[in-house]
Amino acid sequence: MPRTGVVVVGGGPSGLLAAMSAAQFSDVLLLEEHKTFGQPSHCGGLLSLDANEKLGVDIGKDLVLNSIRGFVFHSPSGFELEVDAGRPCAQVIERSLFDQHLAELAERRGCRLLNLRALSIRQRNGFAVVEAENGIEFSAQIAIDAEGIGRRLAAAAGFNSRVREAVPAAQVTVRCSEVDPSFAHVFLGELYGDLMAYTIPLDRRTARVGCATRRTDPARVCEMICKKFYGDYRPILSSRWAVWTGGPLKETRIGRIILVGDAAGHTKPTTGGGIVFGGIMARHAGSAAGKFASTLDEEKLAEMDENAKPMVRRMRRLLLARKLLSASSDRTLDRGIKIMGSRVEELRSLLRSTDFDFHENVLPDLLQALALTRIPIMLLADVLMRTFNY
Ligand SMILES: Cc1cc2nc3c(=O)[nH]c(=O)nc-3n(C[C@H](O)[C@H](O)[C@H](O)COP(=O)(O)OP(=O)(O)OC[C@H]3O[C@@H](n4cnc5c(N)ncnc54)[C@H](O)[C@@H]3O)c2cc1C
């Protein structure tokens, strides 16, 4: 049986970033079930401008399709709140090319990449054993499971995968007569489901329109937005997948198997965006796994848990924000967005000064801005209503 230091399952951003970090200390083998990395792609591709620093990789300019200057929030009753940073505050990337770029970097850094589907990850005789299709088995000192939101291997390996909490999502890329390339739009309220819907412009004529919701068919919401905002449009690519907004899983390591990325619930609970959060956590896990594989020192894994704590706390704070948003009735959302509309300058400077990824930092300012309004009471009423199912 081929034996290696670290075996990674899944060649999305989290698996590839974990593999690159592990390769600094150990030999690494990565299995990806698809022939082409990054395909099929389900992603909006919206990233912070400094994602390359956070992920420790250079995102080449040719992968960036557009820069966003601000956001337009649509309240349930149709009120629009535009927050313009006045300068680029986020970038839109071509996700499939991004994954392919990471795969090339990983190979250059010495990782061995195989296009093979893993069937199981188990622990046997002190090793992590990955059984792949065609009856091939790989034995490693440690395995990293970066299989994404499906979490089939994780569940079979004994993790509490909570996979039923994943939120169904749909996205369609459309061509239309005119798109403002500077603003992404966020749609909130019952009409758009229980999470949110969005449009992300790619250029003056193309946009990605997406929705994640458990309450209704997300593809229908996308269609409704396209009809309403783009009139005469032509869909050129559509996909269905799922996003994770449930916060980090409690247990992300059992013995010699570590979960990372969507498989571990490492996304922003407010939006489900997971490239940067999953990537940061995957880099911690990768370097710990690499060090462990070369020393067999369990302390390296304990260090990983310690290093991950600030990010875990961050995700928990964002989870609270997500829960409050999801509990808010249309009335509360409407009123909240209108109140914020009277404080656009403050929002603008918040958008300019805040890290796009770590937006939990704006929560104290937002809460302070809303504290002396009726919003806290309305929110409390919403939470009670939802709790007692009125
Ligand atoms: C509609 C939509 C829009 C989104 N928009 C954004 C956005 O704008 N910004 C953002 O940051 N995030 C966004 N996300 C979330 C983002 O796509 C995920 O958080 C991210 O892809 C997670 O990366 P990952 O590597 O953990 O998992 P994945 O990207 O899912 O990669 C997992 C890989 O593992 C492979 N795999 C699975 N099982 C096996 C197996 N048994 N054997 C071998 N290989 C296997 C899969 O084929 C896949 O290639 C969006 C998600 C959706 C659904």
CSV table of C-alpha atoms and ligand atoms in Angstrom, one decimal:
chain,number,residue,atom,x,y,z
A,1,MET,CA,0.0,0.0,0.0
A,2,PRO,CA,1.5,3.4,-1.0
A,3,ARG,CA,2.4,5.3,2.2
A,4,THR,CA,2.7,9.1,2.5
A,5,GLY,CA,3.1,11.8,5.2
A,6,VAL,CA,-0.2,13.7,4.6
A,7,VAL,CA,-3.1,12.7,2.4
A,8,VAL,CA,-5.7,15.4,1.5
A,9,VAL,CA,-9.1,14.5,0.1
A,10,GLY,CA,-10.7,17.3,-2.0
A,11,GLY,CA,-9.0,19.7,-4.5
A,12,GLY,CA,-11.1,22.9,-3.7
A,13,PRO,CA,-9.4,26.0,-2.3
A,14,SER,CA,-9.3,24.5,1.3
A,15,GLY,CA,-7.8,21.2,0.3
A,16,LEU,CA,-5.2,22.8,-2.0
A,17,LEU,CA,-4.2,25.5,0.5
A,18,ALA,CA,-3.9,22.8,3.3
A,19,ALA,CA,-1.8,20.7,0.9
A,20,MET,CA,0.6,23.6,0.1
A,21,SER,CA,1.1,24.4,3.8
A,22,ALA,CA,1.6,20.7,4.7
A,23,ALA,CA,4.2,20.4,1.8
A,24,GLN,CA,6.5,22.7,3.7
A,25,PHE,CA,7.1,19.9,6.2
A,26,SER,CA,6.1,16.6,4.7
A,27,ASP,CA,5.3,14.8,1.5
A,28,VAL,CA,1.7,15.3,0.4
A,29,LEU,CA,-0.7,13.5,-1.7
A,30,LEU,CA,-4.0,15.1,-2.8
A,31,LEU,CA,-7.0,13.3,-4.3
A,32,GLU,CA,-9.6,15.2,-6.3
A,33,GLU,CA,-12.6,13.4,-7.9
A,34,HIS,CA,-13.0,15.7,-10.9
A,35,LYS,CA,-10.6,15.6,-13.9
A,36,THR,CA,-10.3,19.4,-14.0
A,37,PHE,CA,-9.7,21.3,-10.8
A,38,GLY,CA,-12.3,24.0,-10.2
A,39,GLN,CA,-14.9,22.3,-12.3
A,40,PRO,CA,-17.9,22.4,-11.9
A,41,SER,CA,-18.0,25.9,-10.2
A,42,HIS,CA,-20.9,27.0,-8.1
A,43,CYS,CA,-19.4,30.1,-6.6
A,44,GLY,CA,-20.1,33.9,-6.7
A,45,GLY,CA,-16.3,34.5,-6.6
A,46,LEU,CA,-16.6,37.6,-4.3
A,47,LEU,CA,-13.5,38.0,-2.3
A,48,SER,CA,-11.8,40.6,-0.2
A,49,LEU,CA,-9.1,42.7,-1.9
A,50,ASP,CA,-6.5,41.4,0.5
A,51,ALA,CA,-7.5,37.7,0.1
A,52,ASN,CA,-4.1,36.9,-1.4
A,53,GLU,CA,-2.3,38.0,1.8
A,54,LYS,CA,-4.8,36.1,4.0
A,55,LEU,CA,-4.4,33.0,1.9
A,56,GLY,CA,-0.6,33.4,1.3
A,57,VAL,CA,-0.9,33.0,-2.5
A,58,ASP,CA,-0.7,35.5,-5.3
A,59,ILE,CA,-4.1,35.8,-7.0
A,60,GLY,CA,-2.9,36.8,-10.5
A,61,LYS,CA,-4.6,39.8,-12.1
A,62,ASP,CA,-6.0,37.6,-14.9
A,63,LEU,CA,-8.2,35.8,-12.4
A,64,VAL,CA,-9.9,39.0,-11.4
A,65,LEU,CA,-13.0,39.8,-13.4
A,66,ASN,CA,-14.1,43.0,-11.6
A,67,SER,CA,-13.8,45.2,-8.5
A,68,ILE,CA,-16.8,46.2,-6.4
A,69,ARG,CA,-17.0,49.7,-4.9
A,70,GLY,CA,-20.0,49.2,-2.7
A,71,PHE,CA,-23.3,47.4,-1.9
A,72,VAL,CA,-26.9,48.1,-2.4
A,73,PHE,CA,-29.2,46.6,0.2
A,74,HIS,CA,-32.8,46.0,-0.8
A,75,SER,CA,-35.3,46.0,2.0
A,76,PRO,CA,-38.4,43.7,1.8
A,77,SER,CA,-40.6,46.7,0.9
A,78,GLY,CA,-38.3,47.7,-1.9
A,79,PHE,CA,-36.3,50.5,-0.2
A,80,GLU,CA,-32.7,50.6,-1.5
A,81,LEU,CA,-29.8,51.6,0.6
A,82,GLU,CA,-26.6,52.3,-1.3
A,83,VAL,CA,-23.3,52.2,0.5
A,84,ASP,CA,-20.5,53.4,-1.7
A,85,ALA,CA,-17.0,53.0,-0.4
A,86,GLY,CA,-15.8,55.4,-3.1
A,87,ARG,CA,-13.0,53.0,-3.9
A,88,PRO,CA,-12.7,49.3,-4.6
A,89,CYS,CA,-13.7,47.3,-1.5
A,90,ALA,CA,-14.0,43.7,-2.9
A,91,GLN,CA,-13.0,41.8,-6.0
A,92,VAL,CA,-14.8,39.2,-8.2
A,93,ILE,CA,-12.7,36.3,-9.3
A,94,GLU,CA,-13.2,33.5,-11.9
A,95,ARG,CA,-13.5,30.7,-9.4
A,96,SER,CA,-12.7,27.7,-11.6
A,97,LEU,CA,-9.5,29.4,-12.8
A,98,PHE,CA,-8.6,30.3,-9.2
A,99,ASP,CA,-8.8,26.6,-8.2
A,100,GLN,CA,-6.7,25.6,-11.2
A,101,HIS,CA,-4.2,28.3,-10.3
A,102,LEU,CA,-4.0,26.9,-6.7
A,103,ALA,CA,-3.5,23.4,-8.1
A,104,GLU,CA,-0.6,24.5,-10.3
A,105,LEU,CA,1.0,26.3,-7.2
A,106,ALA,CA,0.5,23.1,-5.1
A,107,GLU,CA,2.2,21.0,-7.7
A,108,ARG,CA,5.1,23.4,-8.0
A,109,ARG,CA,5.4,23.2,-4.2
A,110,GLY,CA,5.9,19.5,-4.4
A,111,CYS,CA,2.3,18.1,-3.7
A,112,ARG,CA,1.3,15.1,-5.7
A,113,LEU,CA,-2.1,15.6,-7.2
A,114,LEU,CA,-4.2,12.6,-8.4
A,115,ASN,CA,-7.6,12.7,-10.1
A,116,LEU,CA,-9.2,10.0,-8.0
A,117,ARG,CA,-12.4,9.7,-6.0
A,118,ALA,CA,-11.9,8.8,-2.3
A,119,LEU,CA,-14.5,6.3,-1.0
A,120,SER,CA,-13.6,6.4,2.7
A,121,ILE,CA,-11.2,7.7,5.2
A,122,ARG,CA,-10.5,5.5,8.2
A,123,GLN,CA,-7.9,5.0,11.0
A,124,ARG,CA,-6.2,1.7,11.0
A,125,ASN,CA,-3.2,0.5,13.0
A,126,GLY,CA,-2.2,4.1,13.9
A,127,PHE,CA,-2.4,5.4,10.3
A,128,ALA,CA,-5.0,7.3,8.3
A,129,VAL,CA,-6.1,5.1,5.4
A,130,VAL,CA,-7.9,6.5,2.4
A,131,GLU,CA,-9.7,4.0,0.2
A,132,ALA,CA,-10.0,5.3,-3.4
A,133,GLU,CA,-11.9,4.1,-6.4
A,134,ASN,CA,-10.4,1.2,-8.4
A,135,GLY,CA,-9.5,-0.5,-5.1
A,136,ILE,CA,-6.5,1.7,-4.4
A,137,GLU,CA,-5.6,2.4,-0.8
A,138,PHE,CA,-3.3,5.2,0.5
A,139,SER,CA,-1.9,5.1,4.0
A,140,ALA,CA,-0.7,8.3,5.6
A,141,GLN,CA,0.5,9.6,9.0
A,142,ILE,CA,-2.5,11.9,8.9
A,143,ALA,CA,-5.4,12.7,6.6
A,144,ILE,CA,-7.1,16.1,5.8
A,145,ASP,CA,-10.7,15.8,4.7
A,146,ALA,CA,-11.5,18.9,2.5
A,147,GLU,CA,-14.4,17.2,0.6
A,148,GLY,CA,-16.7,20.3,0.9
A,149,ILE,CA,-20.2,20.6,2.1
A,150,GLY,CA,-21.3,17.1,1.2
A,151,ARG,CA,-19.4,15.7,4.2
A,152,ARG,CA,-20.1,12.0,3.3
A,153,LEU,CA,-16.6,10.8,4.2
A,154,ALA,CA,-16.6,12.8,7.4
A,155,ALA,CA,-20.0,11.4,8.5
A,156,ALA,CA,-18.8,7.8,7.7
A,157,ALA,CA,-15.6,8.5,9.7
A,158,GLY,CA,-17.6,9.4,12.8
A,159,PHE,CA,-17.9,13.2,12.7
A,160,ASN,CA,-21.3,14.8,13.6
A,161,SER,CA,-21.6,16.3,10.1
A,162,ARG,CA,-24.9,18.3,10.6
A,163,VAL,CA,-25.2,18.1,6.9
A,164,ARG,CA,-29.0,18.6,6.9
A,165,GLU,CA,-28.4,22.2,8.0
A,166,ALA,CA,-26.8,23.1,4.7
A,167,VAL,CA,-28.8,25.7,2.9
A,168,PRO,CA,-29.8,24.9,-0.8
A,169,ALA,CA,-28.4,27.5,-3.2
A,170,ALA,CA,-28.7,28.4,-6.8
A,171,GLN,CA,-26.8,30.7,-9.0
A,172,VAL,CA,-27.2,31.9,-12.6
A,173,THR,CA,-24.9,34.0,-14.7
A,174,VAL,CA,-26.8,36.3,-17.1
A,175,ARG,CA,-26.1,38.5,-20.0
A,176,CYS,CA,-28.3,41.6,-20.2
A,177,SER,CA,-28.4,45.1,-21.7
A,178,GLU,CA,-26.9,47.0,-18.8
A,179,VAL,CA,-25.4,46.2,-15.4
A,180,ASP,CA,-23.7,48.7,-13.0
A,181,PRO,CA,-20.3,47.1,-12.6
A,182,SER,CA,-19.5,48.9,-9.4
A,183,PHE,CA,-22.1,47.6,-7.0
A,184,ALA,CA,-23.1,44.2,-5.7
A,185,HIS,CA,-26.8,44.0,-4.5
A,186,VAL,CA,-28.1,42.2,-1.4
A,187,PHE,CA,-31.8,41.3,-1.2
A,188,LEU,CA,-33.3,40.7,2.3
A,189,GLY,CA,-36.7,39.5,3.5
A,190,GLU,CA,-39.3,36.8,3.0
A,191,LEU,CA,-39.6,37.3,-0.7
A,192,TYR,CA,-36.0,36.3,-1.1
A,193,GLY,CA,-36.1,33.3,1.3
A,194,ASP,CA,-34.6,32.9,4.7
A,195,LEU,CA,-30.9,33.7,4.0
A,196,MET,CA,-30.4,36.2,1.2
A,197,ALA,CA,-30.2,36.7,-2.5
A,198,TYR,CA,-27.5,38.7,-4.4
A,199,THR,CA,-26.3,40.0,-7.7
A,200,ILE,CA,-22.6,40.3,-8.4
A,201,PRO,CA,-21.6,42.2,-11.5
A,202,LEU,CA,-18.8,40.8,-13.7
A,203,ASP,CA,-18.8,43.6,-16.2
A,204,ARG,CA,-21.2,46.1,-17.8
A,205,ARG,CA,-23.4,43.4,-19.3
A,206,THR,CA,-22.9,40.3,-17.2
A,207,ALA,CA,-23.8,39.5,-13.6
A,208,ARG,CA,-24.1,36.5,-11.3
A,209,VAL,CA,-27.5,36.2,-9.6
A,210,GLY,CA,-27.7,33.9,-6.6
A,211,CYS,CA,-29.9,32.9,-3.7
A,212,ALA,CA,-29.6,30.6,-0.7
A,213,THR,CA,-32.7,29.6,1.1
A,214,ARG,CA,-34.5,26.6,2.8
A,215,ARG,CA,-37.9,28.3,2.5
A,216,THR,CA,-38.4,28.2,-1.3
A,217,ASP,CA,-36.7,27.2,-4.5
A,218,PRO,CA,-33.6,29.4,-4.7
A,219,ALA,CA,-33.6,29.1,-8.6
A,220,ARG,CA,-37.0,30.7,-8.7
A,221,VAL,CA,-35.8,33.6,-6.6
A,222,CYS,CA,-32.9,34.1,-9.0
A,223,GLU,CA,-35.4,34.1,-11.9
A,224,MET,CA,-37.6,36.6,-10.1
A,225,ILE,CA,-34.6,38.9,-9.5
A,226,CYS,CA,-33.4,38.6,-13.1
A,227,LYS,CA,-36.9,39.5,-14.5
A,228,LYS,CA,-37.3,42.4,-12.1
A,229,PHE,CA,-33.9,44.0,-12.5
A,230,TYR,CA,-32.5,42.9,-15.8
A,231,GLY,CA,-35.7,42.6,-17.9
A,232,ASP,CA,-34.5,41.2,-21.2
A,233,TYR,CA,-31.8,38.8,-20.0
A,234,ARG,CA,-30.1,35.6,-21.2
A,235,PRO,CA,-28.9,33.0,-18.8
A,236,ILE,CA,-25.5,31.6,-19.8
A,237,LEU,CA,-24.7,29.4,-16.9
A,238,SER,CA,-26.7,28.0,-14.0
A,239,SER,CA,-25.9,25.8,-11.0
A,240,ARG,CA,-27.4,24.4,-7.8
A,241,TRP,CA,-25.4,23.6,-4.8
A,242,ALA,CA,-25.5,24.5,-1.1
A,243,VAL,CA,-23.9,26.9,1.4
A,244,TRP,CA,-23.1,26.6,5.0
A,245,THR,CA,-24.1,29.2,7.5
A,246,GLY,CA,-24.3,27.1,10.6
A,247,GLY,CA,-20.9,28.0,12.2
A,248,PRO,CA,-17.9,25.7,12.7
A,249,LEU,CA,-18.6,22.1,13.6
A,250,LYS,CA,-17.8,21.3,17.3
A,251,GLU,CA,-15.4,18.5,16.5
A,252,THR,CA,-13.1,18.9,13.5
A,253,ARG,CA,-10.5,16.3,14.4
A,254,ILE,CA,-10.8,12.7,15.4
A,255,GLY,CA,-7.4,11.1,15.9
A,256,ARG,CA,-5.6,11.3,12.6
A,257,ILE,CA,-8.3,12.8,10.5
A,258,ILE,CA,-8.8,16.6,10.3
A,259,LEU,CA,-11.7,18.4,8.6
A,260,VAL,CA,-11.1,21.7,6.9
A,261,GLY,CA,-13.1,24.2,4.8
A,262,ASP,CA,-16.8,23.7,4.1
A,263,ALA,CA,-16.4,20.1,5.4
A,264,ALA,CA,-15.6,21.7,8.8
A,265,GLY,CA,-18.2,24.5,8.6
A,266,HIS,CA,-15.5,27.1,8.2
A,267,THR,CA,-17.4,29.8,6.4
A,268,LYS,CA,-18.8,33.2,7.2
A,269,PRO,CA,-22.2,32.4,8.8
A,270,THR,CA,-23.6,35.7,7.6
A,271,THR,CA,-23.1,34.9,3.9
A,272,GLY,CA,-21.8,31.4,3.5
A,273,GLY,CA,-18.7,32.7,1.9
A,274,GLY,CA,-15.9,30.2,2.6
A,275,ILE,CA,-12.9,30.8,0.4
A,276,VAL,CA,-11.0,33.0,2.8
A,277,PHE,CA,-12.3,31.6,6.1
A,278,GLY,CA,-11.9,28.0,5.0
A,279,GLY,CA,-8.5,28.9,3.5
A,280,ILE,CA,-7.1,30.5,6.6
A,281,MET,CA,-8.2,27.5,8.7
A,282,ALA,CA,-6.9,25.0,6.1
A,283,ARG,CA,-3.5,26.7,6.2
A,284,HIS,CA,-3.3,26.2,10.0
A,285,ALA,CA,-4.4,22.6,9.6
A,286,GLY,CA,-2.0,21.9,6.7
A,287,SER,CA,1.1,23.1,8.5
A,288,ALA,CA,0.1,21.3,11.7
A,289,ALA,CA,-0.5,18.1,9.8
A,290,GLY,CA,2.8,18.5,7.9
A,291,LYS,CA,4.7,19.0,11.2
A,292,PHE,CA,3.0,16.1,12.8
A,293,ALA,CA,3.7,13.8,9.9
A,294,SER,CA,7.4,14.6,10.0
A,295,THR,CA,7.8,14.5,13.9
A,296,LEU,CA,4.8,12.4,15.1
A,297,ASP,CA,4.6,15.0,17.9
A,298,GLU,CA,0.9,15.2,19.0
A,299,GLU,CA,1.7,18.7,20.4
A,300,LYS,CA,1.7,20.0,16.8
A,301,LEU,CA,-2.0,19.1,16.5
A,302,ALA,CA,-2.8,20.7,19.9
A,303,GLU,CA,-1.1,23.9,18.6
A,304,MET,CA,-3.3,23.8,15.6
A,305,ASP,CA,-6.4,23.8,17.8
A,306,GLU,CA,-5.0,26.7,19.8
A,307,ASN,CA,-4.1,28.7,16.6
A,308,ALA,CA,-7.6,28.2,15.3
A,309,LYS,CA,-9.3,29.7,18.3
A,310,PRO,CA,-9.5,33.4,17.2
A,311,MET,CA,-11.1,32.4,13.9
A,312,VAL,CA,-13.5,30.1,15.6
A,313,ARG,CA,-14.6,32.9,18.0
A,314,ARG,CA,-15.0,35.2,14.9
A,315,MET,CA,-17.3,32.6,13.2
A,316,ARG,CA,-19.3,32.3,16.4
A,317,ARG,CA,-19.9,36.1,16.6
A,318,LEU,CA,-20.9,36.1,12.9
A,319,LEU,CA,-23.3,33.1,13.7
A,320,LEU,CA,-25.0,35.3,16.2
A,321,ALA,CA,-25.4,38.0,13.6
A,322,ARG,CA,-26.8,35.5,11.1
A,323,LYS,CA,-29.3,34.2,13.7
A,324,LEU,CA,-30.5,37.7,14.4
A,325,LEU,CA,-30.8,38.5,10.7
A,326,SER,CA,-32.7,35.3,10.0
A,327,ALA,CA,-35.1,35.9,13.0
A,328,SER,CA,-35.9,39.4,11.8
A,329,SER,CA,-39.3,40.0,10.3
A,330,ASP,CA,-39.8,42.0,7.1
A,331,ARG,CA,-41.0,44.9,9.3
A,332,THR,CA,-37.8,44.9,11.4
A,333,LEU,CA,-35.6,44.6,8.3
A,334,ASP,CA,-37.4,47.4,6.6
A,335,ARG,CA,-37.1,49.7,9.5
A,336,GLY,CA,-33.5,48.7,10.2
A,337,ILE,CA,-32.4,49.4,6.6
A,338,LYS,CA,-34.3,52.7,6.6
A,339,ILE,CA,-32.6,53.8,9.8
A,340,MET,CA,-29.3,52.9,8.4
A,341,GLY,CA,-30.3,54.9,5.3
A,342,SER,CA,-30.2,58.0,7.4
A,343,ARG,CA,-26.6,57.3,8.5
A,344,VAL,CA,-25.1,56.6,5.1
A,345,GLU,CA,-21.9,58.5,5.8
A,346,GLU,CA,-21.2,56.4,8.9
A,347,LEU,CA,-21.8,53.2,6.9
A,348,ARG,CA,-19.6,54.5,4.1
A,349,SER,CA,-16.7,55.1,6.5
A,350,LEU,CA,-17.3,51.7,8.1
A,351,LEU,CA,-17.1,50.0,4.7
A,352,ARG,CA,-13.9,51.9,4.0
A,353,SER,CA,-12.3,51.0,7.3
A,354,THR,CA,-13.6,47.5,7.9
A,355,ASP,CA,-12.0,44.3,6.7
A,356,PHE,CA,-14.5,42.9,4.2
A,357,ASP,CA,-14.0,39.4,5.6
A,358,PHE,CA,-13.9,40.2,9.3
A,359,HIS,CA,-17.1,42.2,9.2
A,360,GLU,CA,-18.0,41.1,12.8
A,361,ASN,CA,-15.9,44.2,13.7
A,362,VAL,CA,-18.7,46.5,12.5
A,363,LEU,CA,-21.3,44.7,14.8
A,364,PRO,CA,-20.6,46.9,17.9
A,365,ASP,CA,-20.9,50.1,15.8
A,366,LEU,CA,-24.1,48.8,14.1
A,367,LEU,CA,-25.6,47.7,17.4
A,368,GLN,CA,-24.7,51.1,18.9
A,369,ALA,CA,-26.4,52.9,16.0
A,370,LEU,CA,-29.6,50.9,16.4
A,371,ALA,CA,-29.6,50.7,20.3
A,372,LEU,CA,-31.6,53.9,20.8
A,373,THR,CA,-34.2,53.0,18.1
A,374,ARG,CA,-37.1,50.6,18.3
A,375,ILE,CA,-35.1,47.9,16.5
A,376,PRO,CA,-34.0,46.0,19.7
A,377,ILE,CA,-37.6,45.7,20.9
A,378,MET,CA,-38.8,44.7,17.4
A,379,LEU,CA,-36.0,42.1,17.2
A,380,LEU,CA,-36.9,40.7,20.6
A,381,ALA,CA,-40.5,40.4,19.5
A,382,ASP,CA,-39.4,38.6,16.3
A,383,VAL,CA,-37.2,36.2,18.2
A,384,LEU,CA,-40.0,35.4,20.6
A,385,MET,CA,-42.5,35.0,17.7
A,386,ARG,CA,-40.2,32.6,15.9
A,387,THR,CA,-39.4,30.7,19.1
A,388,PHE,CA,-43.0,30.1,19.9
A,389,ASN,CA,-44.0,29.6,16.2
A,390,TYR,CA,-46.6,32.4,16.0
B,1,LIG,C1,-24.0,29.7,-5.0
B,1,LIG,C2,-22.7,29.8,-4.2
B,1,LIG,C3,-22.1,31.1,-4.2
B,1,LIG,C4,-20.9,31.2,-3.4
B,1,LIG,N1,-20.3,32.4,-3.4
B,1,LIG,C5,-19.2,32.6,-2.7
B,1,LIG,C6,-18.4,33.8,-2.7
B,1,LIG,O1,-18.8,34.8,-3.5
B,1,LIG,N2,-17.3,34.0,-2.0
B,1,LIG,C7,-16.9,33.0,-1.1
B,1,LIG,O2,-15.9,33.1,-0.4
B,1,LIG,N3,-17.5,31.8,-1.1
B,1,LIG,C8,-18.7,31.6,-1.8
B,1,LIG,N4,-19.3,30.4,-1.8
B,1,LIG,C9,-18.8,29.3,-0.8
B,1,LIG,C10,-17.6,28.7,-1.4
B,1,LIG,O3,-17.9,28.2,-2.7
B,1,LIG,C11,-17.2,27.5,-0.5
B,1,LIG,O4,-17.1,28.0,0.8
B,1,LIG,C12,-15.8,27.0,-0.9
B,1,LIG,O5,-15.9,26.4,-2.2
B,1,LIG,C13,-15.3,25.9,0.1
B,1,LIG,O6,-14.1,25.4,-0.4
B,1,LIG,P1,-13.7,23.9,0.0
B,1,LIG,O7,-12.4,23.6,-0.6
B,1,LIG,O8,-13.9,23.7,1.4
B,1,LIG,O9,-14.8,23.0,-0.7
B,1,LIG,P2,-15.2,22.8,-2.2
B,1,LIG,O10,-14.9,24.0,-3.0
B,1,LIG,O11,-16.5,22.3,-2.3
B,1,LIG,O12,-14.1,21.7,-2.7
B,1,LIG,C14,-14.3,20.3,-2.3
B,1,LIG,C15,-13.6,19.5,-3.4
B,1,LIG,O13,-13.5,18.2,-3.0
B,1,LIG,C16,-13.9,17.3,-4.0
B,1,LIG,N5,-14.4,16.1,-3.4
B,1,LIG,C17,-15.5,15.9,-2.8
B,1,LIG,N6,-15.7,14.6,-2.4
B,1,LIG,C18,-14.5,13.9,-2.9
B,1,LIG,C19,-14.1,12.6,-2.8
B,1,LIG,N7,-14.8,11.7,-2.2
B,1,LIG,N8,-12.9,12.3,-3.4
B,1,LIG,C20,-12.2,13.2,-4.0
B,1,LIG,N9,-12.6,14.5,-4.1
B,1,LIG,C21,-13.7,14.9,-3.5
B,1,LIG,C22,-15.0,18.1,-4.8
B,1,LIG,O14,-15.1,17.6,-6.1
B,1,LIG,C23,-14.4,19.5,-4.7
B,1,LIG,O15,-13.5,19.7,-5.8
B,1,LIG,C24,-20.4,30.2,-2.6
B,1,LIG,C25,-21.1,28.9,-2.6
B,1,LIG,C26,-22.2,28.8,-3.4
B,1,LIG,C27,-22.9,27.4,-3.4
